XYZ file of C-alpha atoms in Angstrom:
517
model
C 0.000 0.000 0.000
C 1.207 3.484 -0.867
C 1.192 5.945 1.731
C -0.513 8.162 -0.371
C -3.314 5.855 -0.967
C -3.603 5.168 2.622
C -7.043 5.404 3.760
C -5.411 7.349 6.924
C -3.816 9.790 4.090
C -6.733 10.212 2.221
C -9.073 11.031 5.222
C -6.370 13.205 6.870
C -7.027 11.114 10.167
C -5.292 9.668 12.338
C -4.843 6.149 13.948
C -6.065 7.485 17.353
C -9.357 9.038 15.753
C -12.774 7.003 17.336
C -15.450 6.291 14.457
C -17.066 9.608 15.643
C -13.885 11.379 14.128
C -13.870 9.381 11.441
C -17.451 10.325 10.517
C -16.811 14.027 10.828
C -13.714 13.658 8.477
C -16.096 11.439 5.977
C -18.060 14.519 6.251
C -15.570 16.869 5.318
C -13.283 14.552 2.724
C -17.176 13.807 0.744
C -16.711 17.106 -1.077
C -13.151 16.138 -2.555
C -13.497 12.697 -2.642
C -16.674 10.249 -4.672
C -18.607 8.253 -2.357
C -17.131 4.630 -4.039
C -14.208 6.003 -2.894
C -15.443 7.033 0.554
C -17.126 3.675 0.699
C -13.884 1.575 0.179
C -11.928 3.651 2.981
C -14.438 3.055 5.205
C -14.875 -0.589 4.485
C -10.899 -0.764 4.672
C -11.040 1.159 8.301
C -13.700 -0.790 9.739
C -12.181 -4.629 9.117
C -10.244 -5.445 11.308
C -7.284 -7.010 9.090
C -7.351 -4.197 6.203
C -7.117 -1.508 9.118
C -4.478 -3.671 10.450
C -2.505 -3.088 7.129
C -3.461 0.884 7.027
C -2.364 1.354 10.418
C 1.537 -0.210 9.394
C 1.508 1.280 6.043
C 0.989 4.811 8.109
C 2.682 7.037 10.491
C 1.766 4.820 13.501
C 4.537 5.396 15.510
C 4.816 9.512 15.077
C 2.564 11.395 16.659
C -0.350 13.218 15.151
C 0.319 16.226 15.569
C 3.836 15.672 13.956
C 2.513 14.113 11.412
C 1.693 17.202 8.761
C 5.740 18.293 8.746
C 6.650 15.109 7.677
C 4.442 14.803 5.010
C 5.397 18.176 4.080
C 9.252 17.427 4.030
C 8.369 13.962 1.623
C 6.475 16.412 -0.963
C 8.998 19.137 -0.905
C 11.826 16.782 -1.796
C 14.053 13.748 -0.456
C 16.834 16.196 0.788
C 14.272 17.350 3.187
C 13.287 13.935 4.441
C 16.458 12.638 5.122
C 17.654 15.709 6.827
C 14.705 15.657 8.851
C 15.710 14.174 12.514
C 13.448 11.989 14.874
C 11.331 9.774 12.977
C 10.325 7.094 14.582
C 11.447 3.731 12.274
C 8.336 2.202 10.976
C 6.938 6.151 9.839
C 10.771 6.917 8.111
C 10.623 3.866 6.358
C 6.661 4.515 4.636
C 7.612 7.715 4.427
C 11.038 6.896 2.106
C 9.237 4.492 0.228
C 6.765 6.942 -0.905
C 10.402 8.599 -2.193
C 11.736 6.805 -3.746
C 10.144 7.591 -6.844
C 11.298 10.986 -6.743
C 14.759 10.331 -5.328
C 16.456 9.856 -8.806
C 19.281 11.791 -7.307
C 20.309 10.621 -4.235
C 18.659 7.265 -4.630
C 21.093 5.626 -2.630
C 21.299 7.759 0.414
C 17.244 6.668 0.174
C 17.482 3.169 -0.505
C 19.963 3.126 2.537
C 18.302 5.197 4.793
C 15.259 2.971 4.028
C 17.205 -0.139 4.832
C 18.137 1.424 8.878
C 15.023 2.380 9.164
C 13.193 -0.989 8.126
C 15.974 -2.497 10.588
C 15.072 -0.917 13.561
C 11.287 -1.536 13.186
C 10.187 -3.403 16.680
C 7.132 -5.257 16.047
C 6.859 -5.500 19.984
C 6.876 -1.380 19.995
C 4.092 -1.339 17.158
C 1.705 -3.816 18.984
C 2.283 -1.635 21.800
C 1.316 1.870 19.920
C -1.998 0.404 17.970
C -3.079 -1.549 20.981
C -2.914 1.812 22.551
C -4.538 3.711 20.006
C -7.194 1.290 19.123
C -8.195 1.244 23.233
C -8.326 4.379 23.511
C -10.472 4.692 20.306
C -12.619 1.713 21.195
C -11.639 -0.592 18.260
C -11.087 -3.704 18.450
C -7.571 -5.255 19.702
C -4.993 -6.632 17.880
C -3.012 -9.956 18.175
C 0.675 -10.043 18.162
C 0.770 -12.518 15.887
C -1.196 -10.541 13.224
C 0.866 -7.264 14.269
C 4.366 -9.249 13.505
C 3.178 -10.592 10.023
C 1.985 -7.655 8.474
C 5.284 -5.761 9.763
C 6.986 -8.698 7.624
C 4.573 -7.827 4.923
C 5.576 -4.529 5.157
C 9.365 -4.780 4.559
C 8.507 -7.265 1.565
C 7.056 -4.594 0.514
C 9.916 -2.146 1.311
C 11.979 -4.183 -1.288
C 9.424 -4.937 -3.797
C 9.397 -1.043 -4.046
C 13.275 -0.436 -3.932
C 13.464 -3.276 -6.604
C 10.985 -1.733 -9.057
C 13.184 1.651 -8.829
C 16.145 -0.540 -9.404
C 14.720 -2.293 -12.409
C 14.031 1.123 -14.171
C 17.714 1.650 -14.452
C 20.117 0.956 -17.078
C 21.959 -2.161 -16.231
C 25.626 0.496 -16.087
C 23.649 2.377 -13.949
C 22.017 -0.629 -11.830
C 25.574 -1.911 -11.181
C 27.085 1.148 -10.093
C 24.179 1.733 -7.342
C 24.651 -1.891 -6.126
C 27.909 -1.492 -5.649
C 27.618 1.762 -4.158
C 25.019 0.817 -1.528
C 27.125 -2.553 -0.588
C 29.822 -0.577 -0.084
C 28.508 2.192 1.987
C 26.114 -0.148 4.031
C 28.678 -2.471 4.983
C 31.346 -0.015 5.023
C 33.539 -1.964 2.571
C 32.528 -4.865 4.716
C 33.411 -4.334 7.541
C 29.914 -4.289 9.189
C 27.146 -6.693 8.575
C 24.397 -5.463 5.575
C 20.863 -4.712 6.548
C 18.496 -7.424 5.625
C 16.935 -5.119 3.056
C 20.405 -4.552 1.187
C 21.050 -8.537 1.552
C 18.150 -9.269 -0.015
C 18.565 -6.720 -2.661
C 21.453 -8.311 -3.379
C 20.210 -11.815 -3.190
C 17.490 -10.067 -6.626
C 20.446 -8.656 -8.199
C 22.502 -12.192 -7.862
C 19.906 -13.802 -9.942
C 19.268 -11.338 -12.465
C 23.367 -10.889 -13.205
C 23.758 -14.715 -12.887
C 24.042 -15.596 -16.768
C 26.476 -12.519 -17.627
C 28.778 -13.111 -14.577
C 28.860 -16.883 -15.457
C 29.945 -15.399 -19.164
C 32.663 -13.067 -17.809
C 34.460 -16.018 -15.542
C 34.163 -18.566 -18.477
C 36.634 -15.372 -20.617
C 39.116 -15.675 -17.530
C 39.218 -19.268 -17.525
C 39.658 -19.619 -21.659
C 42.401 -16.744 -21.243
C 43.963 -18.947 -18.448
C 43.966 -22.188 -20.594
C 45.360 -19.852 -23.223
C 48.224 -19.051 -21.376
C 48.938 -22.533 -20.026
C 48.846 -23.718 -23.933
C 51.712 -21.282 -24.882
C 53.585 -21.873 -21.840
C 53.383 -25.560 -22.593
C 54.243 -24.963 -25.939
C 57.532 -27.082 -27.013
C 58.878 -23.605 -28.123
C 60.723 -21.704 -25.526
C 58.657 -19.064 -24.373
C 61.204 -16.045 -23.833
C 61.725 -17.156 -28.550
C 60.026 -16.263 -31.511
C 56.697 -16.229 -32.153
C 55.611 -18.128 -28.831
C 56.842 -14.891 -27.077
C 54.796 -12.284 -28.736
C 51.672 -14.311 -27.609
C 52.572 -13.924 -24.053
C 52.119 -9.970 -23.667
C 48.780 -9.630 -25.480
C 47.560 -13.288 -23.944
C 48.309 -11.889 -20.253
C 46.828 -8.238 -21.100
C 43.558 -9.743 -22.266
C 43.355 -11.981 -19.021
C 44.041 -9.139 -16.886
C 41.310 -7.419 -18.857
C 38.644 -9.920 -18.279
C 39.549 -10.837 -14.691
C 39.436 -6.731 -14.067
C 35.652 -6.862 -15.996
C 34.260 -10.022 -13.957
C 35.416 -8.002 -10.440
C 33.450 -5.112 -11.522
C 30.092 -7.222 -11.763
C 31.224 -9.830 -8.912
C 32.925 -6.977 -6.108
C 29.309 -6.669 -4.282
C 29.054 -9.604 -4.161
C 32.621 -9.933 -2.772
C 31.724 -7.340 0.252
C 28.668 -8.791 0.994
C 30.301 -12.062 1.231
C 33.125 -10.222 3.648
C 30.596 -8.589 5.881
C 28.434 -11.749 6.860
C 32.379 -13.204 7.421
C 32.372 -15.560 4.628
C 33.957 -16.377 1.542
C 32.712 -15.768 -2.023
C 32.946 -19.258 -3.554
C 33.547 -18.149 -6.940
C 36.863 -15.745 -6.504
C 38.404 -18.145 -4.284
C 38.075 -20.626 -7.197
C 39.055 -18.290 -9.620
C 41.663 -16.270 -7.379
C 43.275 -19.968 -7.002
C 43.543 -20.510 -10.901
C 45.228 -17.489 -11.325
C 47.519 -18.150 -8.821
C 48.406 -21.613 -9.784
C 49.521 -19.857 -13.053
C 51.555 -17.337 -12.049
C 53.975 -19.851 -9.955
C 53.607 -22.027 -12.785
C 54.910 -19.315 -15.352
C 57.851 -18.229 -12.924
C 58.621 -21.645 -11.681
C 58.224 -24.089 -14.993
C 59.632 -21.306 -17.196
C 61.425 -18.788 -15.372
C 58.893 -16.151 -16.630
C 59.310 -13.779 -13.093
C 57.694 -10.500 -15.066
C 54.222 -12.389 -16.212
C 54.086 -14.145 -12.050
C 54.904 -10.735 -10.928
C 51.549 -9.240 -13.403
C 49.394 -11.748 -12.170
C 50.070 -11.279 -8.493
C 49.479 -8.294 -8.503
C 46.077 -8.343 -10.355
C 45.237 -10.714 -7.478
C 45.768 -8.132 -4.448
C 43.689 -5.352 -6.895
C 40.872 -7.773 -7.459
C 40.442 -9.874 -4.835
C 41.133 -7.484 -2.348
C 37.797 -7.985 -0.442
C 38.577 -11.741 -0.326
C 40.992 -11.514 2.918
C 42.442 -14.500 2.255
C 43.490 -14.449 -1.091
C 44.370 -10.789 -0.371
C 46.551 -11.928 2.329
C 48.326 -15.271 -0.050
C 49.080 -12.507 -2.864
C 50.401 -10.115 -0.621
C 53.167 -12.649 0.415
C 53.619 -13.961 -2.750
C 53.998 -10.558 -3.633
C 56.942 -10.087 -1.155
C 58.479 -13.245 -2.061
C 58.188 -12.572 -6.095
C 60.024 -8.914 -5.186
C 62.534 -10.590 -3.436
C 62.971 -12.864 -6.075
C 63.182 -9.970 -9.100
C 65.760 -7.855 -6.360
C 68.460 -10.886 -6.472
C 68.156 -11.093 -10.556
C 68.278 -7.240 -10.933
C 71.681 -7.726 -8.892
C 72.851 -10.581 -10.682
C 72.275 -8.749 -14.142
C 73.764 -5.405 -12.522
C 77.000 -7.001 -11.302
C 77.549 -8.887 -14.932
C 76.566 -5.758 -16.427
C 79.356 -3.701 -14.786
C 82.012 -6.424 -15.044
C 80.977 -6.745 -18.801
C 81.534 -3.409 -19.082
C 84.841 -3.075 -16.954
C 85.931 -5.590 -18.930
C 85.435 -3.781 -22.265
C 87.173 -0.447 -20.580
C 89.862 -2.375 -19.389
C 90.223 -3.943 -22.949
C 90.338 -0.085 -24.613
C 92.695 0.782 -22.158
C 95.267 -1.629 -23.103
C 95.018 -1.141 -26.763
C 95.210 2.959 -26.686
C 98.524 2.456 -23.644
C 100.192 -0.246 -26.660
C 98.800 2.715 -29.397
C 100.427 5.955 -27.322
C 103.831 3.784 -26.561
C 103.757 2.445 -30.428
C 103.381 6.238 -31.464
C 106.079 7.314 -29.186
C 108.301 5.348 -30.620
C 107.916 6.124 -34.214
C 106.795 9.711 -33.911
C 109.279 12.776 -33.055
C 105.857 15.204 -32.864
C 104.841 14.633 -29.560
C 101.377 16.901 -30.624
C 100.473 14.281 -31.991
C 100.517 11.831 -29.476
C 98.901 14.475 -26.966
C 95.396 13.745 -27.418
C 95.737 10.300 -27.178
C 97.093 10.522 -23.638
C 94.208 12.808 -22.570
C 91.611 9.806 -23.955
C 93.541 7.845 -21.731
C 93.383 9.585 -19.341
C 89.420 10.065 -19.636
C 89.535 6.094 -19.907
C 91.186 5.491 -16.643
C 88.157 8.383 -15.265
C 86.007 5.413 -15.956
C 87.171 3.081 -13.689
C 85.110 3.032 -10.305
C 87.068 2.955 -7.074
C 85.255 0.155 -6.077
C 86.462 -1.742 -9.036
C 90.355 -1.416 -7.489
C 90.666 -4.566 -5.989
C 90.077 -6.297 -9.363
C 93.306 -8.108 -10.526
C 92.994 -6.612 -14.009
C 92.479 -3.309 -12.790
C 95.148 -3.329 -10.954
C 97.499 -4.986 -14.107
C 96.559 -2.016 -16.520
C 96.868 0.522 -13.579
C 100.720 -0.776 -13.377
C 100.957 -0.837 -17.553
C 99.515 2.875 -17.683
C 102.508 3.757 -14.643
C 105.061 2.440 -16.826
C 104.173 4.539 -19.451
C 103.700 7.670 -17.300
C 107.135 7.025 -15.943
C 108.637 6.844 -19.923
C 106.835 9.624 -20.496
C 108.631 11.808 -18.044
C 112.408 9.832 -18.146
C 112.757 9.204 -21.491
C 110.891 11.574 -23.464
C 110.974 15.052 -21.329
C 106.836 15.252 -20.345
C 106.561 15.499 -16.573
C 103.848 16.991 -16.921
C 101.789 14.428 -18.813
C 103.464 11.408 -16.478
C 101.709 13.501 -13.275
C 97.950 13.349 -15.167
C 97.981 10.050 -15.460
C 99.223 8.892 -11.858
C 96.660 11.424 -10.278
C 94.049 9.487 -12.451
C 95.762 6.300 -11.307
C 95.651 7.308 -7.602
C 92.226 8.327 -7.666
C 90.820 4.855 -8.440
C 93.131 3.123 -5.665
C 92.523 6.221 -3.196
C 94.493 4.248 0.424
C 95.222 1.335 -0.961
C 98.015 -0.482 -0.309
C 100.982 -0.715 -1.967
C 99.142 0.993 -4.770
C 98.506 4.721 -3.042
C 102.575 4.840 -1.506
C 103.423 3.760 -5.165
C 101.756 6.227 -6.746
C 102.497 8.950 -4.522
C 105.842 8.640 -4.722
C 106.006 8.473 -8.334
C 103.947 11.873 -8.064
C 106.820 13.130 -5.345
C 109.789 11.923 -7.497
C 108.533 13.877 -10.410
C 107.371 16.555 -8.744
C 111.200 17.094 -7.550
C 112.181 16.541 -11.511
C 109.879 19.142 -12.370
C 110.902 21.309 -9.548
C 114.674 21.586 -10.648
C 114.885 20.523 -13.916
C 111.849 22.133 -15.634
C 113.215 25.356 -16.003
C 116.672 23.950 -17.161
C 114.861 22.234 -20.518
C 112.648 25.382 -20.671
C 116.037 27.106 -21.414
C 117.616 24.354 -23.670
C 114.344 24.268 -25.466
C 113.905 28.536 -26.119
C 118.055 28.450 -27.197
C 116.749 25.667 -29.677
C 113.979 27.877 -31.009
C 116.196 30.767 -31.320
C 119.102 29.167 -33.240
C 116.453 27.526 -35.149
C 115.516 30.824 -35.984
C 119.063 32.332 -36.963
C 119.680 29.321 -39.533
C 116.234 30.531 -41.175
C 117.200 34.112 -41.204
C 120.689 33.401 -43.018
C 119.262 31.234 -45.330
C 116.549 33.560 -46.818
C 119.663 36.330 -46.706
C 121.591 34.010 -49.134
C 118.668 33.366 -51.206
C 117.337 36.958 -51.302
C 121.394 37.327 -52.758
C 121.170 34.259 -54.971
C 117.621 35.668 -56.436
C 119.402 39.415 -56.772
C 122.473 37.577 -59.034
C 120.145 35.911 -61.147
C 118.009 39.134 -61.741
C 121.646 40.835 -62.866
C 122.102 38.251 -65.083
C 125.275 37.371 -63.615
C 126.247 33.811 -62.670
C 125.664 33.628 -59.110
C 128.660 30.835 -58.642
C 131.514 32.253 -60.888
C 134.928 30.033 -61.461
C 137.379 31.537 -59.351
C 140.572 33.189 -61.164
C 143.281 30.715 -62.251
C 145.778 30.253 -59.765
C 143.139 30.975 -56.875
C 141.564 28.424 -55.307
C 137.723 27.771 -55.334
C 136.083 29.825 -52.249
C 134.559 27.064 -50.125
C 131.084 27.946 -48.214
C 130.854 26.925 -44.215
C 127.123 26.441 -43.769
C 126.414 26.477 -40.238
């Protein structure tokens, strides 16, 4: 019964009115309303089980005169209802049903509200209030028995009402608000559901039964999928039977991610009553089976790793699988932080390996060069790439055995490089780039430093010495260029005379010999 087709509505009386009331209110509703009409309300008031019904479907429990400013707030709009303190549990819950209608908005918030409300009625506290009323107006009394089944009648009705608003939603739509109101009723299960959400629920389980059963039947064939290439005789990490792999796991993830989003109410309903949803535990144990048997049968760490963790995102209600894929989690990161290591330290040996190999060649290159070239410009730059090579070397690398060989190939050469052909300066680079990678170790840093000292002496005292030797070069250098272009600026004048610029000496005087300096 509506609760604006309540014969108490309709009358504007009340449950406490005597049949004298009632008569005057006849009298006043017989303008508005057409005596068939008048006749049925009557008929309803005066048997005893359909007044039973009208007094439940109405505001028993508020009082009369309290009455009008509820009715009020339900016409005006839901807002106003649900901010409206007080009600008494069996009046809130008619008075939401009669919102729901209207409550496209925050349809939820109703549907919830309605749910505490229909909770809290006390069939013991509404015998009490119509026994009461019906005394005092000198009707006749009520069983408990009757009182208790039409309160039941009256919360089947709750739901048949909640499930016609339901049904006039687009399944998206229908979804979303079930998942919404299992989520905020239990809290994200935390907290039991009300019976009216459970059995909302227990609707919405049969009506999504075929499409769910479609959704877990993709998972399963994407599992069996994924087990076929895996089992394939090709290696999985080759070919073609790789490239499966990727778009294989994506579309399971896919699937598995689109049956949660249909089966998650039912996953928080199943956590709040402190149970298990069958179906994800049978389906979170697949998935699980596969990922150990990807990393464990074929080494495949990345695809266990994927799977895992789709496990703690979508069966995260399910505390026990939630709990299994957290640890497997843990023991899958463990696993990929020991391979990442093992791949870092070959990578850096690999690669000290190769420096250490261009080392060697450019020290034989620079020494071959030395030897064969009196330019020592261009042998220069090749000492500085050396010197940028040995840069490359970590210090952690120093007690490496052939680190430490080419550091004592590369000292030799510094050392020839100051003693046998004149570059301190060059020798000092490289044994500061030397000393740097061995820093205090033993015998290397005492070496080193007191090939740096020894030098550092040579270039003390003897630098300026070759400084000297080498300007007096460049300066008689010089001298031999200037006399030359004077004796061919004299050799060019001779020829521009005409005369012969070597003539034969007179006889009897011997031939002027030149000293060429």
């Amino acid at each position: 019964m509506d609760l604006f087709e309540n014969p108490f509505y309709l009358l504007g009386a009340s449950i406490w009115d005597d049949s004298a009331k009632l008569a005057e209110r006849v009298e006043v509703k017989s303008i508005s309303l057409n005596y068939k009409t008048i006749s049925q309300i009557m008929a309803n008031l005066n048997s005893p089980r359909h007044r039973l019904a009208a007094e439940v479907a109405w505001l028993a429990d508020l009082k009369p005169e309290d009455q009008p400013n509820a009715l009020l707030a339900l016409k005006k709009s839901p807002e106003s209802l649900l901010e409206l303190q007080g009600l008494p549990p069996l009046s809130k819950a008619n008075l939401l049903t009669a919102a729901l209608a209207q409550g496209d908005g925050r349809l939820t918030d109703i549907i919830l509200a309605l749910a505490a409300a229909s909770a809290e009625i006390d069939p013991d506290q509404i015998l009490e209030t119509i026994s009461q009323a019906r005394a005092q107006a000198g009707w006749p009394a009520v069983q408990e028995k009757q009182v208790k089944l039409e309160v039941k009648a009256r919360q089947a009705y709750f739901l048949s009402q909640t499930l016609a608003q339901l049904a006039g939603l687009s399944p998206p739509a229908r979804l979303g608000l079930v998942r919404g109101l299992v989520e905020k009723a239990t809290n994200l299960g935390e907290k039991p559901a009300p019976p009216l959400v459970a059995e909302i629920m227990d609707s919405f389980a049969k009506e999504v039964k075929t499409p769910l059963a479609a959704r877990a039947t993709e998972v399963y064939d994407c599992i069996f999928a994924l087990h076929s290439i895996l089992d394939s005789p090709k290696e999985p990490v080759e070919g073609q039977n790789a490239a499966l792999i990727h778009p294989t796991l994506e579309k399971l993830i896919k699937s598995t991610k689109r049956w949660d989003a249909m089966a998650q109410p039912f996953q928080i309903l199943a956590k709040s009553q402190s149970q298990k949803h069958p179906d994800s535990q049978v389906m979170a144990m697949k998935i699980r089976e596969l990922a150990f048997y990807a990393y464990n049968a074929k080494g495949l760490l990345p695809v266990a790793q994927s799977l895992t963790e789709l496990l703690r995102e979508v069966f995260a209600e399910s505390e026990d699988v939630s709990e299994r894929a957290e640890k497997d989690k843990i023991f899958l990161d463990q696993l990929a932080k020991a391979q990442r290591e093992r791949d870092n330290t070959q990578f850096k040996a690999d690669f000290l390996n190769r420096i250490l190999a261009v080392i060697l060649e450019k020290i034989r290159e620079i020494g071959s060069d030395l030897e064969e070239k009196s330019d020592f410009s261009a042998v220069s730059p090749k000492i500085e790439e050396l010197q940028a090579l040995l840069g490359d070397i970590s210090p952690k690398d120093k007690d490496d055995q052939a680190v430490q060989k080419v550091a004592l190939m590369a000292r030799a050469l510094a050392l020839s490089l100051c003693h046998r052909y004149g570059r301190p300066e060059r020798a000092m680079d490289l044994l500061t780039a030397l000393g740097r990678i061995f820093g205090s170790e033993e015998p290397f840093a005492s070496l080193f430093a007191s090939d740096l000292e020894a030098i550092g002496q040579i270039v003390k005292v003897l630098y300026p010495k070759l400084k000297f030797i080498r300007e007096s070069n460049k300066k008689l250098l010089l001298a031999i260029i200037i006399l030359f272009l004077i004796l061919l600026t004299l050799i060019c004048a001779r020829l521009a005379k005409g005369d012969d610029p070597w003539p034969e000496p007179p006889l009897g005087q011997p031939p002027v010999k030149l000293l060429v300096v």
